[in-house]
Coordinates of C-alpha atoms and ligand atoms in Angstrom, one line a residue:
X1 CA 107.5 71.0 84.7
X2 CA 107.4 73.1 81.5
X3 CA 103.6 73.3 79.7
X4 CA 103.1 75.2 76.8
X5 CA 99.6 76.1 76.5
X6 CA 98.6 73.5 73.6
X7 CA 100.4 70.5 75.0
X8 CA 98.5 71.6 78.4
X9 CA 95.8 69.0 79.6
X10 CA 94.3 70.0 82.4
X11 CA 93.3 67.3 85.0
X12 CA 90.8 67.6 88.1
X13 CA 94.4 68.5 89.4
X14 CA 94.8 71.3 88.1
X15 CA 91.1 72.3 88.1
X16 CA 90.9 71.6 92.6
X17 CA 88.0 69.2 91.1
X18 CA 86.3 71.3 88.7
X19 CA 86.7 74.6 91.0
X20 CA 88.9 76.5 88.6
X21 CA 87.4 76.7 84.7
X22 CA 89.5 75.7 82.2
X23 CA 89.2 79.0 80.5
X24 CA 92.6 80.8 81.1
X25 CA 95.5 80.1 79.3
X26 CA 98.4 78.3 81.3
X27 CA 100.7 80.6 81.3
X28 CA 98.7 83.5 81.9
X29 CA 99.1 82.7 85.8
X30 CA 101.4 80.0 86.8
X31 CA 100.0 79.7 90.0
X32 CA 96.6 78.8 88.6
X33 CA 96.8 75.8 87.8
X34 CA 99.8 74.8 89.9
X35 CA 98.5 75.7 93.0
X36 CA 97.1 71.7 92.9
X37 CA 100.4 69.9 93.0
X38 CA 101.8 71.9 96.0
X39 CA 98.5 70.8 98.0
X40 CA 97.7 67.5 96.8
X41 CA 96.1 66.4 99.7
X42 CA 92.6 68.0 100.2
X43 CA 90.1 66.3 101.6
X44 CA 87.5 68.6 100.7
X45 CA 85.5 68.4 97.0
X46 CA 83.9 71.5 96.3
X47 CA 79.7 70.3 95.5
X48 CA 78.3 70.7 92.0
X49 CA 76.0 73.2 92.9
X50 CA 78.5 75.2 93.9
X51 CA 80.4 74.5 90.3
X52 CA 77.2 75.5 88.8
X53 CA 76.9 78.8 91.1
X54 CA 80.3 79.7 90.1
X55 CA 79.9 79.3 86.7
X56 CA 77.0 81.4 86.5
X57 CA 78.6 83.6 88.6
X58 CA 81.4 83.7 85.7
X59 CA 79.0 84.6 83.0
X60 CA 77.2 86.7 85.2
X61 CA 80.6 89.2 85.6
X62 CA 81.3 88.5 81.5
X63 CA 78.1 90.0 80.9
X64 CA 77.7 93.2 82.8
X65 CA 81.6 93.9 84.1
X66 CA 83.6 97.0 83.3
X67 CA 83.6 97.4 79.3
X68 CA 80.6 96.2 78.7
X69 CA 77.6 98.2 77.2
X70 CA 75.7 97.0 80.6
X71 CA 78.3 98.6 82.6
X72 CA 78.4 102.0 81.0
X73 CA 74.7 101.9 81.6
X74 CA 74.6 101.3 85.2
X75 CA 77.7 103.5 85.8
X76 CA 75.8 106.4 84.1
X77 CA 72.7 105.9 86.2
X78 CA 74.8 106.2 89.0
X79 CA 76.4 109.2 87.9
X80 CA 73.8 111.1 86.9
X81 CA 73.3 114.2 88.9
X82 CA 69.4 114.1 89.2
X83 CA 69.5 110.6 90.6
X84 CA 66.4 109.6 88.0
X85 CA 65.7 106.5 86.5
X86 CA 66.9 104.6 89.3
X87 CA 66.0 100.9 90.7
X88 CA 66.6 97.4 88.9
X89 CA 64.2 96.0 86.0
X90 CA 64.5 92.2 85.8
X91 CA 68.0 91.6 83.7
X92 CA 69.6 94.7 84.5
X93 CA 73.0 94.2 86.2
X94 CA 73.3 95.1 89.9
X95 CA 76.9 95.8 91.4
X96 CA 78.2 95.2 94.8
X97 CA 81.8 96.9 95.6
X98 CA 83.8 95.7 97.9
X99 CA 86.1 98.6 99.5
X100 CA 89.0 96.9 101.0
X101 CA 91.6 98.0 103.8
X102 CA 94.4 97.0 106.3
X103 CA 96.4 94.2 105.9
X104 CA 96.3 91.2 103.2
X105 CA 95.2 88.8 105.5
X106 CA 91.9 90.8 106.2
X107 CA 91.5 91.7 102.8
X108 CA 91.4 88.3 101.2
X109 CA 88.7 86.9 104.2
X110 CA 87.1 90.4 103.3
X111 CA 87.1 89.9 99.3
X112 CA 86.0 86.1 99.9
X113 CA 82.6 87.1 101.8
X114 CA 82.1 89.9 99.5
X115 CA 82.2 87.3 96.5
X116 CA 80.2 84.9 98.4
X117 CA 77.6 87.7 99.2
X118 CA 77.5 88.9 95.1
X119 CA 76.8 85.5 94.2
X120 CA 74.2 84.9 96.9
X121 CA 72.6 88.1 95.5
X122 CA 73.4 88.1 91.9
X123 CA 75.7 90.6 91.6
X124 CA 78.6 91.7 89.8
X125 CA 81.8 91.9 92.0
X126 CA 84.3 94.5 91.8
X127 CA 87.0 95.1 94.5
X128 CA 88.8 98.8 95.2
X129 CA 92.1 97.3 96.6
X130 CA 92.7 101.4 97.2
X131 CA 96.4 103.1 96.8
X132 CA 98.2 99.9 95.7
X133 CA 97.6 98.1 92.8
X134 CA 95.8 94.3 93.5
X135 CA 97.4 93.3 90.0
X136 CA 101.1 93.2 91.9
X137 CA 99.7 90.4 93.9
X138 CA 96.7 88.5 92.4
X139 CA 96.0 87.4 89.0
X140 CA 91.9 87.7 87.8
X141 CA 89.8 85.3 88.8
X142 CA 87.2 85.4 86.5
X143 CA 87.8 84.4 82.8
X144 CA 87.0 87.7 79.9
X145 CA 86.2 90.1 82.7
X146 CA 87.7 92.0 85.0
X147 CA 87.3 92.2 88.7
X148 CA 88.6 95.0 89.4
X149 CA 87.0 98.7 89.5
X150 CA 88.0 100.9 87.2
X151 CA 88.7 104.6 88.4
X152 CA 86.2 106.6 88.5
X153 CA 85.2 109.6 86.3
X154 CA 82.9 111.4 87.0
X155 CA 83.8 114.3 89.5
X156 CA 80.9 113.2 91.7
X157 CA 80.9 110.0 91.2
X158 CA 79.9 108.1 94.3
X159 CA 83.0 105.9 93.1
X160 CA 85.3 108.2 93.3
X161 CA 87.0 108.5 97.2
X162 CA 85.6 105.3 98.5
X163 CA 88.2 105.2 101.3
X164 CA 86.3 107.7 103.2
X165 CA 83.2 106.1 103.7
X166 CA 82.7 105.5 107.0
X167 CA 79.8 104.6 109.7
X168 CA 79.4 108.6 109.6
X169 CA 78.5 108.9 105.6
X170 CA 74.7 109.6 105.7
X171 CA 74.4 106.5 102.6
X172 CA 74.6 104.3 105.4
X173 CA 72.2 101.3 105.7
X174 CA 72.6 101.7 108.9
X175 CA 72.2 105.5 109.2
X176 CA 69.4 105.5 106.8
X177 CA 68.0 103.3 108.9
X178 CA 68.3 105.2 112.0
X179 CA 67.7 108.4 110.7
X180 CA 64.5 107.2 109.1
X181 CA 62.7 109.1 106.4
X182 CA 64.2 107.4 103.0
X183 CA 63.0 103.6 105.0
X184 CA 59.2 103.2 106.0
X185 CA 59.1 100.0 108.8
X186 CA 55.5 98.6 108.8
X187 CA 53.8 96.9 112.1
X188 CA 55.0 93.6 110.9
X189 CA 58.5 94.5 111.0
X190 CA 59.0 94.6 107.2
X191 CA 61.0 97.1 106.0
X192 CA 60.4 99.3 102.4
X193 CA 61.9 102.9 100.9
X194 CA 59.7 105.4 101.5
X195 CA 59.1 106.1 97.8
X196 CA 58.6 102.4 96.2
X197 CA 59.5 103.0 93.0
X198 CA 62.9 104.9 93.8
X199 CA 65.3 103.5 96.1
X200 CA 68.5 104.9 96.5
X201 CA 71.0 104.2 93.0
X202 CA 73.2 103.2 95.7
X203 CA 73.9 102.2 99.2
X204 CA 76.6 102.2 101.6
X205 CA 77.2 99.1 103.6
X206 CA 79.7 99.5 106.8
X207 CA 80.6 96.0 108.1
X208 CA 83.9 97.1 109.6
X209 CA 84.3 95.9 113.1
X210 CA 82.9 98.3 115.7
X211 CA 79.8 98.7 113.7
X212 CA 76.4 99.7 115.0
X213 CA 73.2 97.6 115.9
X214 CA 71.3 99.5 112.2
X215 CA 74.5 98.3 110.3
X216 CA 73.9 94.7 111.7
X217 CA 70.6 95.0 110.6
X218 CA 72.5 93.7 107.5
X219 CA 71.9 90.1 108.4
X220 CA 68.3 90.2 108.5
X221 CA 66.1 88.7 106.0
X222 CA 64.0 92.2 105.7
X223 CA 66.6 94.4 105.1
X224 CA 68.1 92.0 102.3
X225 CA 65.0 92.5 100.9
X226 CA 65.2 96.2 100.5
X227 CA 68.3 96.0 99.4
X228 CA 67.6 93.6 96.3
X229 CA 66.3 96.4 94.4
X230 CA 69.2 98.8 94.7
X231 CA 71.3 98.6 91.6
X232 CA 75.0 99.1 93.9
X233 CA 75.9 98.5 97.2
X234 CA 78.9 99.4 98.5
X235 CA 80.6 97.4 101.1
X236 CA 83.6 98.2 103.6
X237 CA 84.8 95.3 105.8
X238 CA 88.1 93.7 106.9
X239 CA 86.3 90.8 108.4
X240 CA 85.1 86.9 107.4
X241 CA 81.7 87.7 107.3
X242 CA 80.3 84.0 106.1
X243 CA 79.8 82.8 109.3
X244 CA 77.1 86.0 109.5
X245 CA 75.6 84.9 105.9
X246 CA 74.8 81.4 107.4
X247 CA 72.6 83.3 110.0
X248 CA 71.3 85.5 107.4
X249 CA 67.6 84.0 106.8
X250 CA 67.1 84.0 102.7
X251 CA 70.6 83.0 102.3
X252 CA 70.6 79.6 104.4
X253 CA 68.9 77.2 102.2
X254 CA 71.2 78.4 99.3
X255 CA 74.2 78.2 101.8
X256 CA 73.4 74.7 102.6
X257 CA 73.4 73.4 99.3
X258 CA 76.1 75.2 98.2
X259 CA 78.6 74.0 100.9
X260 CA 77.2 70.7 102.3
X261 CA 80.5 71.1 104.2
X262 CA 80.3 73.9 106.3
X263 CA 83.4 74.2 107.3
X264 CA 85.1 74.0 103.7
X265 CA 83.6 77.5 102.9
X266 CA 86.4 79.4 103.0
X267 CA 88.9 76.6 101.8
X268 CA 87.2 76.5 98.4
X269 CA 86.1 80.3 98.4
X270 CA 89.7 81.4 98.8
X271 CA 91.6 78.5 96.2
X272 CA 88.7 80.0 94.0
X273 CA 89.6 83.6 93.8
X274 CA 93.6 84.1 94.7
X275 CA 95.8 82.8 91.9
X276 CA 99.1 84.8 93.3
X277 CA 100.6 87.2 90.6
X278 CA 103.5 85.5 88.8
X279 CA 106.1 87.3 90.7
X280 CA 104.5 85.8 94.2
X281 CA 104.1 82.6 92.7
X282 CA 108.0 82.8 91.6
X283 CA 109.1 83.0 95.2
X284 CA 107.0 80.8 96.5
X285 CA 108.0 77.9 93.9
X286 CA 111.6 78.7 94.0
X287 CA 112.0 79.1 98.0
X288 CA 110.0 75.9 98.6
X289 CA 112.3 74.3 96.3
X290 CA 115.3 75.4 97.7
X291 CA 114.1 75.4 101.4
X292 CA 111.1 72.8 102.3
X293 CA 111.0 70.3 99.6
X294 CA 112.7 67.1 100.7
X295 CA 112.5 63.2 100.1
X296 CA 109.2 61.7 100.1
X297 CA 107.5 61.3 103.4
X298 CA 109.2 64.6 105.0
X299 CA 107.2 66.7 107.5
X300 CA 107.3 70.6 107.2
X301 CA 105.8 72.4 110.4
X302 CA 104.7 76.0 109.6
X303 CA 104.9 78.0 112.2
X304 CA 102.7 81.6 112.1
X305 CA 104.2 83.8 114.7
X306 CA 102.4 87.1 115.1
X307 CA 102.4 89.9 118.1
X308 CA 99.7 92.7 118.1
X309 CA 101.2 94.7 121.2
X310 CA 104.9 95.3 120.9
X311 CA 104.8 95.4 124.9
X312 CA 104.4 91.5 125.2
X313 CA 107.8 90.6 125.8
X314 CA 109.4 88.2 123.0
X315 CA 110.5 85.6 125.1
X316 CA 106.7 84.8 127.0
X317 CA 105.5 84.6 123.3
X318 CA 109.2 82.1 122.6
X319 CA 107.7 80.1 125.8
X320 CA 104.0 79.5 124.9
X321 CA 105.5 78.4 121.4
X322 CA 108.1 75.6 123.0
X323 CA 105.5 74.5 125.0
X324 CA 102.9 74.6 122.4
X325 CA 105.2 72.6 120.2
X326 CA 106.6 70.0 122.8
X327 CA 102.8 69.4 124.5
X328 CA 101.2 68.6 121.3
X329 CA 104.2 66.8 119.8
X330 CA 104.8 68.4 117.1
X331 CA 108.6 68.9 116.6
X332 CA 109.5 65.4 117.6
X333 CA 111.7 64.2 114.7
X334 CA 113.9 68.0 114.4
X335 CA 117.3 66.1 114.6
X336 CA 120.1 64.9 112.4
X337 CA 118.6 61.9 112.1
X338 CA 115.7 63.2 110.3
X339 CA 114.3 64.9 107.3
X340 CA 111.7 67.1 109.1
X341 CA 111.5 71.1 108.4
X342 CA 110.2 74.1 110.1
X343 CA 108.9 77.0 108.5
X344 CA 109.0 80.1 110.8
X345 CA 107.3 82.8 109.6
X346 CA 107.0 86.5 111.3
X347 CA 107.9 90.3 111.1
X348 CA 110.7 89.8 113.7
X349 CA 113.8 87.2 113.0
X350 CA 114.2 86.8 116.9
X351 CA 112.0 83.8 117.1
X352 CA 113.7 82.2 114.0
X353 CA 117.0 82.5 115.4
X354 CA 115.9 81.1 118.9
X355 CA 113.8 78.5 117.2
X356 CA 117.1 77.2 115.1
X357 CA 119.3 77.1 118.3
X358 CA 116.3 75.2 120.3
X359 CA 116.8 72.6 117.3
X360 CA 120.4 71.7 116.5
X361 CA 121.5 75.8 115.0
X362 CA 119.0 74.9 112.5
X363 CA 121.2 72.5 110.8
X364 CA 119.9 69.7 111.7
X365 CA 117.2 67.3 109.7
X366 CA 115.1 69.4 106.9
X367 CA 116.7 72.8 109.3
X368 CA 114.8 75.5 110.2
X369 CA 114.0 78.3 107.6
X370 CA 112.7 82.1 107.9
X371 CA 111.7 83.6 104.2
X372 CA 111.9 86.9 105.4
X373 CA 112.0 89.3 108.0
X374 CA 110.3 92.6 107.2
X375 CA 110.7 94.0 110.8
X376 CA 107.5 96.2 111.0
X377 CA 104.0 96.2 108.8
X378 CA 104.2 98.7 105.7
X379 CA 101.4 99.8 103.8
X380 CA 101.2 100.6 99.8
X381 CA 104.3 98.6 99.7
X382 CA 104.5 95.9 96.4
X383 CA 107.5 94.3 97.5
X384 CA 106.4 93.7 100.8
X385 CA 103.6 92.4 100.0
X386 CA 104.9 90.1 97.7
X387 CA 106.6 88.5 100.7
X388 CA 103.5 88.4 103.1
X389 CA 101.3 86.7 100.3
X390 CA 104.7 84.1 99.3
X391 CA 104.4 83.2 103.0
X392 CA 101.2 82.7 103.7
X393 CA 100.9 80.4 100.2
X394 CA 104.2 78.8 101.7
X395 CA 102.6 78.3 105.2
X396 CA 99.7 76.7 103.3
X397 CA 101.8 73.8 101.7
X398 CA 102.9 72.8 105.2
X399 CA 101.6 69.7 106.9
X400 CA 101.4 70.7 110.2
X401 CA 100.2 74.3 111.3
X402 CA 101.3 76.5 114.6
X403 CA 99.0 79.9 114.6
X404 CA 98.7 83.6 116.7
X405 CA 95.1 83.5 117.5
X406 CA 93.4 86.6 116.3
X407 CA 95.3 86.8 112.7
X408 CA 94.1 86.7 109.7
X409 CA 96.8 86.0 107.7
X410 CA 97.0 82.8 110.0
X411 CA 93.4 82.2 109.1
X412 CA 94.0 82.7 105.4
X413 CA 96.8 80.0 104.8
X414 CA 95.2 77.5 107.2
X415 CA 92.0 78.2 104.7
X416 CA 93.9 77.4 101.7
X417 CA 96.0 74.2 103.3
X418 CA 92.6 72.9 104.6
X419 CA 94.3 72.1 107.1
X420 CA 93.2 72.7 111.1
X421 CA 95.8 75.4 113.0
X422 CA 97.1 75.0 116.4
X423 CA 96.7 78.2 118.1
X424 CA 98.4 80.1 120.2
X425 CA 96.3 82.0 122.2
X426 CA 97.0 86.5 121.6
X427 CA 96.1 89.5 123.3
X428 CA 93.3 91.3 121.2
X429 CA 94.8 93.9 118.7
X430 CA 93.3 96.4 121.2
X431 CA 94.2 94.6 124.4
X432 CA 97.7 96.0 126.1
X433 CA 100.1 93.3 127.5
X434 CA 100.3 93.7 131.3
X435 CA 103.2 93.5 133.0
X436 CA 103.0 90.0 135.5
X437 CA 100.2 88.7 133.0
X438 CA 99.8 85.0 133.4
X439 CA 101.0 82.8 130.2
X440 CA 98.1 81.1 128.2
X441 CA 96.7 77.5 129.7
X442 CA 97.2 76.0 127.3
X443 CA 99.9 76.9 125.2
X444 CA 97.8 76.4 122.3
X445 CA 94.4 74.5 121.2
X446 CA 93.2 73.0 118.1
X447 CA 90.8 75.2 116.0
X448 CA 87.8 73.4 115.7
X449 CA 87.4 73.6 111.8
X450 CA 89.5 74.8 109.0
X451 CA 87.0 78.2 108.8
X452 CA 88.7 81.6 109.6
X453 CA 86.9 83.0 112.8
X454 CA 84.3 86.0 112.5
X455 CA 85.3 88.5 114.8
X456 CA 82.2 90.9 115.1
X457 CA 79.1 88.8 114.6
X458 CA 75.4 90.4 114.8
X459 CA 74.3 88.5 117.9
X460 CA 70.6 90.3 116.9
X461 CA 68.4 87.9 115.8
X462 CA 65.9 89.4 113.5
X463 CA 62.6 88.2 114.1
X464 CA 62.8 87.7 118.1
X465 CA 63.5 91.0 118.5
X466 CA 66.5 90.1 120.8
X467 CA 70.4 89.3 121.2
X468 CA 70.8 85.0 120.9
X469 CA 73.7 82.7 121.8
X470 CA 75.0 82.5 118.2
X471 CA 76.6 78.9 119.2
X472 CA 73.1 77.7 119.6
X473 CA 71.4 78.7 116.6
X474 CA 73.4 76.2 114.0
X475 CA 75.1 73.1 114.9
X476 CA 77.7 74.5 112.3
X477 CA 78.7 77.5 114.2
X478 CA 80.6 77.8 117.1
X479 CA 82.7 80.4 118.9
X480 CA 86.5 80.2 118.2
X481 CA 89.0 78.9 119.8
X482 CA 91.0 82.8 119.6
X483 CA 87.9 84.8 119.6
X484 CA 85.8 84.2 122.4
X485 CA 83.0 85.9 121.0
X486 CA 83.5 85.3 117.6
X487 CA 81.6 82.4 115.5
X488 CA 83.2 80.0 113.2
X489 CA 81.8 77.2 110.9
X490 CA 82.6 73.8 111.7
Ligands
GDP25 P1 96.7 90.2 110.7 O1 96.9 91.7 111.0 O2 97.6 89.3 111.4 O3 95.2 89.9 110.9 O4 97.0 90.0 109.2 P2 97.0 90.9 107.9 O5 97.6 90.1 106.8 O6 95.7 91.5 107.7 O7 98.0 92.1 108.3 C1 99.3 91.9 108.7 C2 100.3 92.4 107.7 O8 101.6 92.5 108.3 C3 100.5 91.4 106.5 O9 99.7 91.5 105.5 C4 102.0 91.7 106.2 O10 102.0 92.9 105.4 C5 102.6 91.9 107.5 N1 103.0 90.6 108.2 C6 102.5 90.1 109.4 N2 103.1 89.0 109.6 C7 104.0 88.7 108.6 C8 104.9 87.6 108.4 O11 105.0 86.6 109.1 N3 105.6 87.7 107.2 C9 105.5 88.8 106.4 N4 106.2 88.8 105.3 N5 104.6 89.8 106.6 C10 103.9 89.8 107.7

């Protein structure tokens, strides 16, 4: 299909039923408005409230983002070196950064809760992708403003080397919280700065996994509170934190409404914000063309294989797969006969080349296909990134999906497909492989919901004054099938 932009009319299509705005040219983005046709079979419609939320979210960033008179005043309140003339005034813009690290797949489930949290708290959202540029991957998702941060100037700017906050740095909620002094708590648990009409010009937010009980202290209805007033937050996370926001008291009601599927969160969050940079968006089209796309009525199993702990030998991981895949039935029709395809995706080419000799050398029906076959994780790298981002958008057009517990990049293509994983059971990141260890029973289980899983959950709840079974609290949450003490949406 060739559009040029006048002759374009966009349809519900290309709009994911009004989640997209019409705004952008066509060709700005290919991927924008062609993301519909590769995944034409969603289930889930995103509600109008959360059209209108978005679109006042839209305005909301056109209004105060980076070149805008409202953004020069903000950033020069933050800059300026006596700290005066701080705190919000009704209309003023308020900022939320979100400071992203490790891999792609944490940083999308990362950028898609920050986004979630700036709307739920009216505020502008930029992202710091840090050393490499987000442009070489991801087109902007908001129409006339930017969403990304601009460097900073100012020498000491609290903008300027936000890679090395930390749950040390003293603008901690949570260390500002435990140090006490700038945070007065009151007998009924209400929480205020110690001088009302000053709080901070900024605050730190650490949500990285491993935090602290004061940094969970995020997800209670108090400490949003004191936050409201503080005209930029700063946030450092890898994880999904949504599932946390549901449990987050002044957010739920808004939550509800917004999503009256729960467990379609993520799936509209995520086909809101990533349009893949033209040069993703080029190998995804032309290797699905070349590799997956087949008459009418073909199958394509994606399979996600990822291994945390170089120690677990490949072949127990090649087992749990085969089993995985001839328990639940998924591979039936890989012969000659048939049209089926399998997508393999992983750092390593072993399992590919084992895979194609399990089914015919690969030849046979739709054949077996690897897009590529990096060997190890690289970081600040475009090109390789351009190939993790291709396959995870490739893994999302499949029909059926095999996953590694425990990864995100799983979590973000089964997010996009809307489509429910099976998954393999891993090790945790941090978990060695033991010689003799007995193989996961089963093979593999079927995620409960479409949701990526949150691994670090507050399990605090505010106002008992005590841990909770999470599980309990929402019929919508439950742990995850990978995670046994993370919380999903269902
Ligand atoms: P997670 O570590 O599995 O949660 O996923 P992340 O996406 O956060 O980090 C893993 C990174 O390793 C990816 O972003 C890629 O850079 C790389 N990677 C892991 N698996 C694959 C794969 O199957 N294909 C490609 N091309 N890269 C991968």
């Amino acid at each position: 299909l060739f559009f040029r932009d006048a002759q374009v009319n966009l349809t519900a299509d290309h709009l994911l039923d009004g989640l997209l705005t019409a705004e952008f040219s066509y060709r700005s983005c290919r991927s924008r408005y062609e993301f519909g046709s590769y995944h034409k079979n969603s289930s889930h419609k995103p509600s109008p409230y959360l059209l209108s939320k978005l679109r006042k979210q839209e305005a909301l960033q056109k209004r105060c983002g980076p070149g805008t008179p409202a953004y020069k005043n903000a950033l020069r309140r933050l800059q300026s070196s006596d700290g005066a003339a701080t705190g919000v005034e009704d209309g003023d813009c308020r900022y939320l950064v979100n400071i992203s690290f490790r891999g792609l797949g944490n940083r999308m489930i990362a950028v898609a809760s920050a986004f979630l949290y700036a709307v739920l708290t009216e505020r502008v959202l930029l992202v710091h992708w840090g050393k490499q540029d987000a442009a070489d991957v991801f087109c902007q998702p908001f129409p006339g403003a930017t969403w990304l941060l601009p460097r900073a100037s100012g020498k000491r700017s609290p903008l300027r080397n936000l890679d090395d906050y930390g749950g040390e740095s003293k603008e901690s909620l949570g260390n500002m919280l435990q140090s006490g002094g700038a945070v007065v708590v009151s007998a009924d648990g209400n929480v205020s700065w110690a001088s009302p009409r000053r709080p901070p010009a900024y605050v730190y937010l650490h949500l990285s996994g491993g935090y602290g009980f004061h940094d969970k202290l995020f997800y209670c209805g108090a400490h949003q509170r004191l936050l409201r007033g503080v005209p930029w937050l700063l946030m450092r996370t890898d994880s999904y934190l949504v599932p946390g926001l549901f449990l987050t008291p002044p957010f739920v009601g808004e939550l509800e409404a917004m999503f009256p599927e729960k467990d379609a969160a993520f799936h509209h969050l995520g086909r809101y914000l990533f349009h893949p940079s033209n040069a993703v968006w080029r190998a995804v089209t032309n290797y699905h063309r070349a590799n997956l796309a087949g008459a009418a009525g073909r199958r394509v199993v994606g399979i996600q294989i990822r291994v945390f702990d170089k120690k677990q030998p490949p072949q127990l991981v090649l087992d749990q797969l085969l089993s995985c895949v001839r328990n639940e039935k998924l591979l039936p029709g890989i012969a000659a006969s048939n049209d089926d395809a399998v997508l393999v995706t992983s750092l390593s080419s072993w399992y590919y080349e084992r895979i194609a000799a399990e089914y015919g050398g690969g030849v046979a029906g739709g054949g077996v296909h690897q897009p590529s076959q990096e060997g190890k994780q690289r970081w600040g790298d475009a090109a390789h990134d351009v190939k993790a981002l291709s396959e995870m958008y490739l893994l999302s057009t499949c029909d059926v999906l095999v996953t590694s517990g425990f990864s995100t990049f799983g979590y973000v293509a089964q997010g996009l497909a809307g489509r429910r994983p099976w998954v393999m059971a891993r090790p945790s990141p941090w978990e060695e492989w033991k010689e003799g260890q007995a193989a996961p029973e089963p093979p593999c289980r079927r995620a409960l919901s479409v949701e990526p899983c949150f691994h670090s959950p507050s399990y605090y709840d505010c106002a008992a004054g005590r841990d909770v079974e999470l599980d309990r609290v929402r019929p919508y949450i439950r742990r995850c099938v990978d995670v046994s003490w993370g919380i999903q949406l269902v």
